[in-house]
XYZ file of C-alpha atoms in Angstrom:
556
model
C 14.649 13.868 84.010
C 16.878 16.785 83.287
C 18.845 16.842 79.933
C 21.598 19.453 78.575
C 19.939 22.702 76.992
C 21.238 24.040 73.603
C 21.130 27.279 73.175
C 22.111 29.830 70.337
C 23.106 33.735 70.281
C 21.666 36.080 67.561
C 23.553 36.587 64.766
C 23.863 40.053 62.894
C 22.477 39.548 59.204
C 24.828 40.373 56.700
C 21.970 40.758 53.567
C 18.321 39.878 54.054
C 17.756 36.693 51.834
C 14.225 37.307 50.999
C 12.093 34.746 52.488
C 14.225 35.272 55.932
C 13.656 39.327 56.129
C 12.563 40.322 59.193
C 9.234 39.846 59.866
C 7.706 39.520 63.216
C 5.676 36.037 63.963
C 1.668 37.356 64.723
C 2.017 35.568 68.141
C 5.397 35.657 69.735
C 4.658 33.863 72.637
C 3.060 31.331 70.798
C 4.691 27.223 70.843
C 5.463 26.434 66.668
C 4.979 22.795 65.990
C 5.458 21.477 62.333
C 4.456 18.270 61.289
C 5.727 16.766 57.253
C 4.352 13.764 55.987
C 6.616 11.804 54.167
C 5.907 9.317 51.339
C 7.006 6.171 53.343
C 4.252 6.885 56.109
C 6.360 8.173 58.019
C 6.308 11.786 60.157
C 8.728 14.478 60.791
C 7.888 16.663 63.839
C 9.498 20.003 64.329
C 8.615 21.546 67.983
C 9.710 25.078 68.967
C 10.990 24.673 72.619
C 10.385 27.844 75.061
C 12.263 28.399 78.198
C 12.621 30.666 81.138
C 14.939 29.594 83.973
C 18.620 28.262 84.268
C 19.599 26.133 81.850
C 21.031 23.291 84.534
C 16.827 22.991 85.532
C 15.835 22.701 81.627
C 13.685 19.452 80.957
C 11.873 18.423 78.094
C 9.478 15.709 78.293
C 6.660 14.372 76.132
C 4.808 11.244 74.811
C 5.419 9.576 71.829
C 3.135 6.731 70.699
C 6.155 5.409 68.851
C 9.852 5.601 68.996
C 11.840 8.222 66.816
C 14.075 7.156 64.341
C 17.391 7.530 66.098
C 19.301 9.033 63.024
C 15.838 11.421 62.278
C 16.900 13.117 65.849
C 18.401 16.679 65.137
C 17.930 20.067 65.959
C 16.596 22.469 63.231
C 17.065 26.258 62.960
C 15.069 28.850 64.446
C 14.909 31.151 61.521
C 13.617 28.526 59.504
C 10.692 28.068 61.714
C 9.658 31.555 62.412
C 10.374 32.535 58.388
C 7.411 29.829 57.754
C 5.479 31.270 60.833
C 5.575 34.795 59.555
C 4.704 33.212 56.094
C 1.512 32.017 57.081
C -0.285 33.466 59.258
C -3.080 36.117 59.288
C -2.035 38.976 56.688
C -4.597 42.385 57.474
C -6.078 43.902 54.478
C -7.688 47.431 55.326
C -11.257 48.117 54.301
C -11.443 49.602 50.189
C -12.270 52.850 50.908
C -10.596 55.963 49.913
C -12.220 57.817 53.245
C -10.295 55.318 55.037
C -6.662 54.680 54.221
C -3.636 53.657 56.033
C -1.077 55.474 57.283
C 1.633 56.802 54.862
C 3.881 54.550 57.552
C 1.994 51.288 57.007
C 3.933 49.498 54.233
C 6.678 46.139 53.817
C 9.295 48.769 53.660
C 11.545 51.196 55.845
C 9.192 53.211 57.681
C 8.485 56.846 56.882
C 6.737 59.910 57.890
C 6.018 60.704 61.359
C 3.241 60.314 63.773
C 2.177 61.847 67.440
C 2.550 59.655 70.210
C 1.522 60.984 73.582
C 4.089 64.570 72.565
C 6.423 62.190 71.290
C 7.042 62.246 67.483
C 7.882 58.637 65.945
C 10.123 59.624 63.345
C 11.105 55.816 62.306
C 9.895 52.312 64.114
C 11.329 49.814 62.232
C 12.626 46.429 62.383
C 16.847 45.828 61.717
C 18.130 42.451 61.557
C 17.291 41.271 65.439
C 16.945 44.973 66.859
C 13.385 47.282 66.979
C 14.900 50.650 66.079
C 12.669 53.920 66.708
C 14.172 57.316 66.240
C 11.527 59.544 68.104
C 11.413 62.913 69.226
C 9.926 65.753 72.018
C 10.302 68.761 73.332
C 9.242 67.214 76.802
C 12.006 64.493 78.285
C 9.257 63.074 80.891
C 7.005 62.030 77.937
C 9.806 60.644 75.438
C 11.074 58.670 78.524
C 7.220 57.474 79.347
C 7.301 56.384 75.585
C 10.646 54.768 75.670
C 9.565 52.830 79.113
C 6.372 51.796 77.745
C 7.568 50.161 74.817
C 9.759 48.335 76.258
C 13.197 50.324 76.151
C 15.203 50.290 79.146
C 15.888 54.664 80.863
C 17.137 54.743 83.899
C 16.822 57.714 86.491
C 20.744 58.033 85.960
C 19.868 59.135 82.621
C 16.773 61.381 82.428
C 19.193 64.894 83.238
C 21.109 63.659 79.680
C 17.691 63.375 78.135
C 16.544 66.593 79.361
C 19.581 68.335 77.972
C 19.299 67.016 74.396
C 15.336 67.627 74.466
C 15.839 71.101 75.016
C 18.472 71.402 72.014
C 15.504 69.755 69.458
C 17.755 66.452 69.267
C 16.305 63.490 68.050
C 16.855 59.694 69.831
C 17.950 56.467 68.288
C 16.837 53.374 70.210
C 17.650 50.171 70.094
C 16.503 46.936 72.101
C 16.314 43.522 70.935
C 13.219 41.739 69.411
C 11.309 39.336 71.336
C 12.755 36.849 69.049
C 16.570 37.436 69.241
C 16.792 36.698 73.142
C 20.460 35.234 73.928
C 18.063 32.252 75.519
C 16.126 30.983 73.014
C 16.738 27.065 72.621
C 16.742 25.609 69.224
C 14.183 23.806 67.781
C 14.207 19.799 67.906
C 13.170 17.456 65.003
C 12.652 13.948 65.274
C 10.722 11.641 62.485
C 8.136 9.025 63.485
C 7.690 5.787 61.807
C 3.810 6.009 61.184
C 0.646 7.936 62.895
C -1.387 10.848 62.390
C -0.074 14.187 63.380
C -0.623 14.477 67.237
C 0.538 16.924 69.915
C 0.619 15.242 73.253
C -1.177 18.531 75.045
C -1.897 17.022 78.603
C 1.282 16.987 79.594
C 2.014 20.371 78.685
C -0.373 21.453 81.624
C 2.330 21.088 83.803
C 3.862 23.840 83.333
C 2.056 25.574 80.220
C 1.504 29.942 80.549
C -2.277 30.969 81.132
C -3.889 31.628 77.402
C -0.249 30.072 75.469
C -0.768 30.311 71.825
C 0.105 27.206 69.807
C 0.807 27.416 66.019
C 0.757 24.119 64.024
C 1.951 23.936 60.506
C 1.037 20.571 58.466
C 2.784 19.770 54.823
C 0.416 16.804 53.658
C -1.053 15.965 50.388
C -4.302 17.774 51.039
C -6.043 20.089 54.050
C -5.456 18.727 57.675
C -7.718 19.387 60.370
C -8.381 18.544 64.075
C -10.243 15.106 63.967
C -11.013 15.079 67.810
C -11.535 19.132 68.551
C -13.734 21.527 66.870
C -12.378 23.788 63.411
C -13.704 26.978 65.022
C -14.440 29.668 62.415
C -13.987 33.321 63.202
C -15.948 35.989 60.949
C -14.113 39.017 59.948
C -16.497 41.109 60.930
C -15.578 40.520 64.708
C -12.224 42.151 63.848
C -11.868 45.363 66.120
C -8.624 46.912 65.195
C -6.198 50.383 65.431
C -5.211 52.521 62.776
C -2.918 54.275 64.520
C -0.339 51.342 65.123
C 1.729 49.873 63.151
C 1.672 46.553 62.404
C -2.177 47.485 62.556
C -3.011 46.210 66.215
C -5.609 43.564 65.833
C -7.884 41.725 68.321
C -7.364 38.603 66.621
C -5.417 36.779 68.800
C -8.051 37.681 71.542
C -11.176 36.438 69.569
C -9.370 33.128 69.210
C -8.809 33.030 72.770
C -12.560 33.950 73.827
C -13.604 31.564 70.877
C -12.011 28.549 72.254
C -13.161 29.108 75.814
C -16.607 29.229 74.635
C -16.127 25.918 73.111
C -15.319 24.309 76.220
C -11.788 24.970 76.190
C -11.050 22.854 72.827
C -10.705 23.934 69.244
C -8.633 25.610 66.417
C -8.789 28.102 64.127
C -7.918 27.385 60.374
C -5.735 30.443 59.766
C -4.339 28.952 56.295
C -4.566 26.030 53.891
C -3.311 25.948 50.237
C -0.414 24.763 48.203
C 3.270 24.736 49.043
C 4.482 25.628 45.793
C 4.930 29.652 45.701
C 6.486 29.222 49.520
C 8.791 26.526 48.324
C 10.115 28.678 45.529
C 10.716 31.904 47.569
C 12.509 29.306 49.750
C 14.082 28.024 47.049
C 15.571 31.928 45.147
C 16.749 32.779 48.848
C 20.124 33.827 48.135
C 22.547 35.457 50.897
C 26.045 35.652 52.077
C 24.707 34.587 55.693
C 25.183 31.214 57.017
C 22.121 30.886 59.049
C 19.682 32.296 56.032
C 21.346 29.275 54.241
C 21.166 26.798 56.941
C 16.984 27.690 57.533
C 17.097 27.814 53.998
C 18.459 23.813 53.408
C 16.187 22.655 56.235
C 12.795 24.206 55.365
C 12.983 23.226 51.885
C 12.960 19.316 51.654
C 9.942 19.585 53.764
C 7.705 22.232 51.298
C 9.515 20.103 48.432
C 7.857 16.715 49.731
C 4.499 17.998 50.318
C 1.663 19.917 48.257
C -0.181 21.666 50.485
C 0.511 23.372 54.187
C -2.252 24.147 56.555
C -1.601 26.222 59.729
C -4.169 26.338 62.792
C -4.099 28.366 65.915
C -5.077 27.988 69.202
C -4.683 29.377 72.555
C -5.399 27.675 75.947
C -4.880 27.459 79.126
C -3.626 24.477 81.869
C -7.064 23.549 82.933
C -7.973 23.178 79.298
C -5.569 20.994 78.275
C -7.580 17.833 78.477
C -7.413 15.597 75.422
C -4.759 15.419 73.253
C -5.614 16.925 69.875
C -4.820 14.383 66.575
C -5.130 15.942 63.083
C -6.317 13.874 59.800
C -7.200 14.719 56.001
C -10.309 16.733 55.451
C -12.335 17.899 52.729
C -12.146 21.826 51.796
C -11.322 24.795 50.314
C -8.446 26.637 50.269
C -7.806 29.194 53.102
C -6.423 32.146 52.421
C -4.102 34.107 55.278
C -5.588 37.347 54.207
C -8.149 38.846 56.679
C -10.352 41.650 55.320
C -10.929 44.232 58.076
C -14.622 46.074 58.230
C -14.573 49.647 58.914
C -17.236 49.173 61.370
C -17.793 46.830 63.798
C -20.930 46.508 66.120
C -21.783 50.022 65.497
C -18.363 51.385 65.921
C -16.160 53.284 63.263
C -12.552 51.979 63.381
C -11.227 54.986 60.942
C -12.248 57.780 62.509
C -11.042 56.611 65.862
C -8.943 58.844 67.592
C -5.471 57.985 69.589
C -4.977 58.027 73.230
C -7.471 57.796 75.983
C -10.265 59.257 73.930
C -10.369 56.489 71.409
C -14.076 55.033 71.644
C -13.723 52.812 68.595
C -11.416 50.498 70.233
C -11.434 49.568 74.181
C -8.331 48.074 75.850
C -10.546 44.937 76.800
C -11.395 44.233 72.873
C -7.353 42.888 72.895
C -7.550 41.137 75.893
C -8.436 37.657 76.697
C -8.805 36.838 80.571
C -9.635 33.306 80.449
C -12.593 31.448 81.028
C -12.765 32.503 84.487
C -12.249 36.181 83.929
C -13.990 39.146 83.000
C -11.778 41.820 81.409
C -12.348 45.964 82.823
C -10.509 48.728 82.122
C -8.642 51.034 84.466
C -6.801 54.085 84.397
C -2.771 53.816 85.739
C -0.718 56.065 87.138
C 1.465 57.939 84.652
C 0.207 55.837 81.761
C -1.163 57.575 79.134
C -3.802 55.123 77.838
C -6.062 52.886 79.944
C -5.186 49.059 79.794
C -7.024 45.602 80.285
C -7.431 44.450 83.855
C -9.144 41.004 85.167
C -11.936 40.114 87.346
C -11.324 36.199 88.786
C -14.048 33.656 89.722
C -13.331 31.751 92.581
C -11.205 29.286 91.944
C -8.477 31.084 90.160
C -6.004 33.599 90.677
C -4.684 36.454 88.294
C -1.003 35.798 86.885
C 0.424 38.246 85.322
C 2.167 37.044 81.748
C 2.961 38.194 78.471
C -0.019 38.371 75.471
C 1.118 37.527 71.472
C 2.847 41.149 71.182
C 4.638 40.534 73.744
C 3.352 42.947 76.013
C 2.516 42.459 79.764
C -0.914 41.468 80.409
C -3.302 39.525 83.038
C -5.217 35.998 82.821
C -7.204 34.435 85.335
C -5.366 30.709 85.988
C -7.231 27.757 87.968
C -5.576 26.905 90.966
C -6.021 23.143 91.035
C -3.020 23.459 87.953
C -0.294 24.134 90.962
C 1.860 21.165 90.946
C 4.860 22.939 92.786
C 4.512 24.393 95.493
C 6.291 26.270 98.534
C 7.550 23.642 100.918
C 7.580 21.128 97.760
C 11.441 19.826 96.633
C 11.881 20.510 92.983
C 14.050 17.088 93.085
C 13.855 14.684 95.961
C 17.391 15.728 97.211
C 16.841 19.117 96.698
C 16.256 21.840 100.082
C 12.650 22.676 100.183
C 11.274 25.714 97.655
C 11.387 29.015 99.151
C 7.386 30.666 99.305
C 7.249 33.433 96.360
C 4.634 35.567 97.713
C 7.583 35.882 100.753
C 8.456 39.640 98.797
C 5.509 39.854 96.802
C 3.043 42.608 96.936
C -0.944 42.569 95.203
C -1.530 45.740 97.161
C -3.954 46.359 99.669
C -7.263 44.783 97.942
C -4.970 41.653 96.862
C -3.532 38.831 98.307
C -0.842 36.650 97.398
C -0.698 32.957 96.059
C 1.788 30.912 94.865
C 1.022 29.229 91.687
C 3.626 26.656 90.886
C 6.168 28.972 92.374
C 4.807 32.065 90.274
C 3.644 34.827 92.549
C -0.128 35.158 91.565
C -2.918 37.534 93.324
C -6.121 36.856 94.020
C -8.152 40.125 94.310
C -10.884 41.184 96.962
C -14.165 41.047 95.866
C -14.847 44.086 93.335
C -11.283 44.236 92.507
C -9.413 43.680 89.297
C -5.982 42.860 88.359
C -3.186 44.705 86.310
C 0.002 43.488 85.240
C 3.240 45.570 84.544
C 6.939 44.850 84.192
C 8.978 46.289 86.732
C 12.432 47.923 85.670
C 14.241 45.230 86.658
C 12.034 42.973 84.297
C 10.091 41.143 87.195
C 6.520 40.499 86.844
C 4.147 42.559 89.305
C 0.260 41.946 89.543
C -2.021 44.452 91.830
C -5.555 44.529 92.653
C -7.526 47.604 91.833
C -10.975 49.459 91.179
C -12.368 49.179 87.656
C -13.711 51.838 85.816
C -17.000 49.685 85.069
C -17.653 47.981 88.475
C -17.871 44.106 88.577
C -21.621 42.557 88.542
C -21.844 41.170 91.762
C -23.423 37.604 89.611
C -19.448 37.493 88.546
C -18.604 35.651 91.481
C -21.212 32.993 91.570
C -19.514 31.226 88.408
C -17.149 28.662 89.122
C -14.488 26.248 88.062
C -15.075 23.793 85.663
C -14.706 20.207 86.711
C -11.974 18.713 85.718
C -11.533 15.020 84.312
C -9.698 12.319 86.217
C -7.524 12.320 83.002
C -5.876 15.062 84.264
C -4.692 15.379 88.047
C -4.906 18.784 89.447
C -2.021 20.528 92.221
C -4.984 21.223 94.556
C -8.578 20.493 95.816
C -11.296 21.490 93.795
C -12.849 23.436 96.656
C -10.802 26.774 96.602
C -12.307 29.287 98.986
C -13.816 32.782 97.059
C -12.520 35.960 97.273
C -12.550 37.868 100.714
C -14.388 40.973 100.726
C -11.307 42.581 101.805
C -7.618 41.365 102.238
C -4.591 42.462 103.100
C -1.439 41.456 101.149
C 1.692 40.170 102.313
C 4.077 43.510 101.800
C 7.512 44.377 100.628
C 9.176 44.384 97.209
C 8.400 42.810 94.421
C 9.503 39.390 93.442
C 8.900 38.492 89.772
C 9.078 35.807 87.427
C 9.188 32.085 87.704
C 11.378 28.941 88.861
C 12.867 27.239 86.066
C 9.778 26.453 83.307
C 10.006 23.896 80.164
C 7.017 26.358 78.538
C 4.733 24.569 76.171
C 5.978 21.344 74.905
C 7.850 21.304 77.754
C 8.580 19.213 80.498
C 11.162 16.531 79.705
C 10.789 14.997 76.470
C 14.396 15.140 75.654
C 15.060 12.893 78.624
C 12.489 10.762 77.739
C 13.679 10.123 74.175
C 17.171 9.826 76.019
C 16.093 7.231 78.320
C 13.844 5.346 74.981
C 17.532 4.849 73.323
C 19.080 3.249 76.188
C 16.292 0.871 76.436
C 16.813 0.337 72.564
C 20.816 -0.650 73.000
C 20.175 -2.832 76.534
């Protein structure tokens, strides 16, 4: 069922009201679900909705095990969501010890001093209301336009002679590009109340058309701790915590060990990130004072929900399609408080995070420590073309095929996805009167060790045998995945590992049996073709349609 998407624009903030300042959530990609228990039994569900694709093909499905209040059904403001995000989750403390301090940069404030980036000087990187700002500078125009392109600010070749002229004169640049978060895209929120129940996020469904390794926050304001009661509370020790110095926010694998965590728990489980009382939020909620309409509006919705409840506990998890198997439920439990602040080690297994050095040289830190390739990957690292660093590529099992997506900061990465989760495919009608879908991989190109496969209309690659995938964002902001040599070559034992099975509970796209790897392939050539049909990402599907079609019943 399709239903009409609502969408919102950025607005410019006229004073920061506190609570709402800018902070950046610790997973953007991640799906923000908030559940509020309320004193008649009853429970208030929040769900961030994620989209890519025109809005005429947006659908939102998902179970209910009862029907929503009609008057409870509303939508609820983004802000307010990603202020309480940002609120709770993982806070980095740096190790107590005055040989190993953080940058003079690395503070709540307006950024200061400067650092060396690859011959580019970062003067200022700093977030302004819903732009990244970086004023950077370089006596060499190809490296300040490397750094501009690799962090995600759009040069074209029309203007490299302009940057050339101004590098020679010792000018400084201003850039500006907007946050992940402030995309002219983004759908609002939806809120709905149920009558009775324990919290529950109806996961299977989400398979459908879920991202490899998606992040999903959940936020619960009860009367004491909430846990999963039919997945595993996975613990994570600090002293797993590989991290950079030299970024700022301090880069952190933490996203990653969740990732690797779950998979090793059979594809189920979160991580208790935070648990204690609501009170302190509730009253920096409460003193938010600003001239700006939407601060307010977050401001009047977050607060009846932190009012109503004592306590808030936020878990994390991130999985993939194939692992989306049960549907997780969350009760009471018995514990302590959790506290969001992580204490990073200075070394860990053997390896001295402060003295680490930036760039290429770094041995502290290793491109694959941040990466999480999915239970059917293995994560090497490989040098690029004109990149400066090396960067995370993946080895796939047979069975899957490497997709290039986006990781929690946003930035392009690979995961290895199971090809029995293709439920659209080329030759497939999205709708039954619709003309047949067009094949992806038509202008797609994995290189010469790759070959293309269409993954519910996504271009993916599977890579010959000794070959690794790398993901990149072209400039035209499509997706492009190719298959290349690894540094560290691939233990031939890789490819005798195979695909879980998967429970009749959840249908797969395609046979179990997928052949392996060849030895050697040849890819379909041409230009690159990039992104995705239409996708309801994480909650997604059609639940809006479905609550649609649960009223009409009510009224007939």
């Amino acid at each position: 069922m399709a239903a009409a998407a609502l969408t919102t624009a950025p607005r410019p903030v006229e004073a920061c009201g506190g609570f709402f300042c800018g902070r950046q959530p610790v997973d953007q990609t991640a799906e923000r679900i908030v559940f509020a228990t309320n004193q008649d039994g009853s429970v208030t569900m929040v769900t961030q909705i994620q989209y890519a694709g025109a809005a005429p093909d947006f659908a939102w499905v998902v179970p209910l095990a009862e029907v929503p209040a009609v008057e409870s059904l509303d939508v609820f403001p983004q802000l307010a969501l990603t202020a309480l995000d940002t609120a709770t989750g993982p806070q980095f403390q740096w190790p107590d010890d005055p040989s190993c301090s953080p940058p003079v940069f690395a503070d709540d404030g307006p950024t200061s001093g400067s650092t060396d980036d690859g011959g580019v000087t970062v003067h200022i990187r700093e977030e302004v209301g819903p732009y990244d700002v970086a004023v950077i500078e370089s006596t060499d125009p190809t490296a300040l336009i490397e750094w501009l392109r690799s962090n995600d600010f759009r040069v074209n070749d029309a203007m490299a002679p302009y940057i050339g002229i101004y590098t020679s004169e010792g000018m400084k640049f201003l850039a500006l590009r907007l946050q992940p978060d402030a995309e002219i895209s983004d759908i609002q929120p939806f809120r709905f109340t149920l009558p009775s129940g324990s919290p529950s996020i109806p996961i299977r469904l989400t398979a459908i058309a879920a991202e490899p390794e998606m992040g999903i926050t959940v936020m619960v304001l009860g009367d004491r701790r909430y846990g999963p009661a039919n997945w595993p509370d996975i613990e994570i020790d600090d002293n797993q915590i590989v991290w950079n110095p030299y970024d700022w926010p301090t880069q952190t694998n933490w996203t990653a060990l969740v990732a690797r965590s779950v998979d090793e728990a059979g594809g189920r489980g979160f991580v208790t990130e935070m648990s204690g009382p609501t009170a302190s939020i509730a009253e920096q909620v409460r003193n938010t004072m600003s001239s700006d309409e939407a601060q307010m509006a977050a401001r009047d919705a977050l607060l009846p929900l932190l009012e109503g409840n004592t306590t808030i506990t936020r878990l994390y998890t991130r999985l993939s399609p194939e692992e989306m198997t049960v549907d997780p439920i969350f009760r009471r439990t018995d514990g302590p408080e959790v506290s969001n602040v992580r204490m990073l080690a200075r070394h860990v297994d053997g390896r001295d995070m402060c003295v680490s050095a930036p760039g290429p040289e770094s041995a502290a830190a290793s491109a694959c420590d941040f990466a999480a390739c999915g239970a059917g990957g293995l994560c090497r690292v490989v040098e690029v073309a004109g990149g400066t660093q090396p960067v995370a590529a993946c080895a796939c099992v047979p069975g899957t095929t490497a997709r290039t997506t986006f990781d929690p900061s946003g930035r392009p990465t690979v995961t290895c996805q199971d090809l029995r989760m293709s439920f659209l495919n080329p030759g497939d009608r999205a709708l039954p009167d619709a003309p047949p879908l067009a094949d992806p991989c038509a202008t797609f190109d994995c290189g010469p060790h790759g070959e293309c496969v269409p993954m519910n209309m996504t271009p993916t690659c599977r890579c010959s045998t000794g070959y690794v995938a790398v993901g990149a964002i072209a400039g035209d902001g499509s997706r492009e995945t190719t298959c290349v040599l690894p540094d560290e070559p691939v233990p031939a034992s890789f490819y005798n590992r195979r695909v879980p099975h998967l429970p009749d509970s959840l249908p797969g796209g395609r046979p179990v049996d997928v052949p392996p790897p060849a030895v050697e392939a040849t890819a379909s050539g041409g230009c690159n073709a990039g992104g995705h049909a239409g996708r309801a990402g994480g909650l997604g599907g059609a639940l809006l349609g479905l609550l649609l079609a649960v009223r009409r019943r009510r009224r007939s």
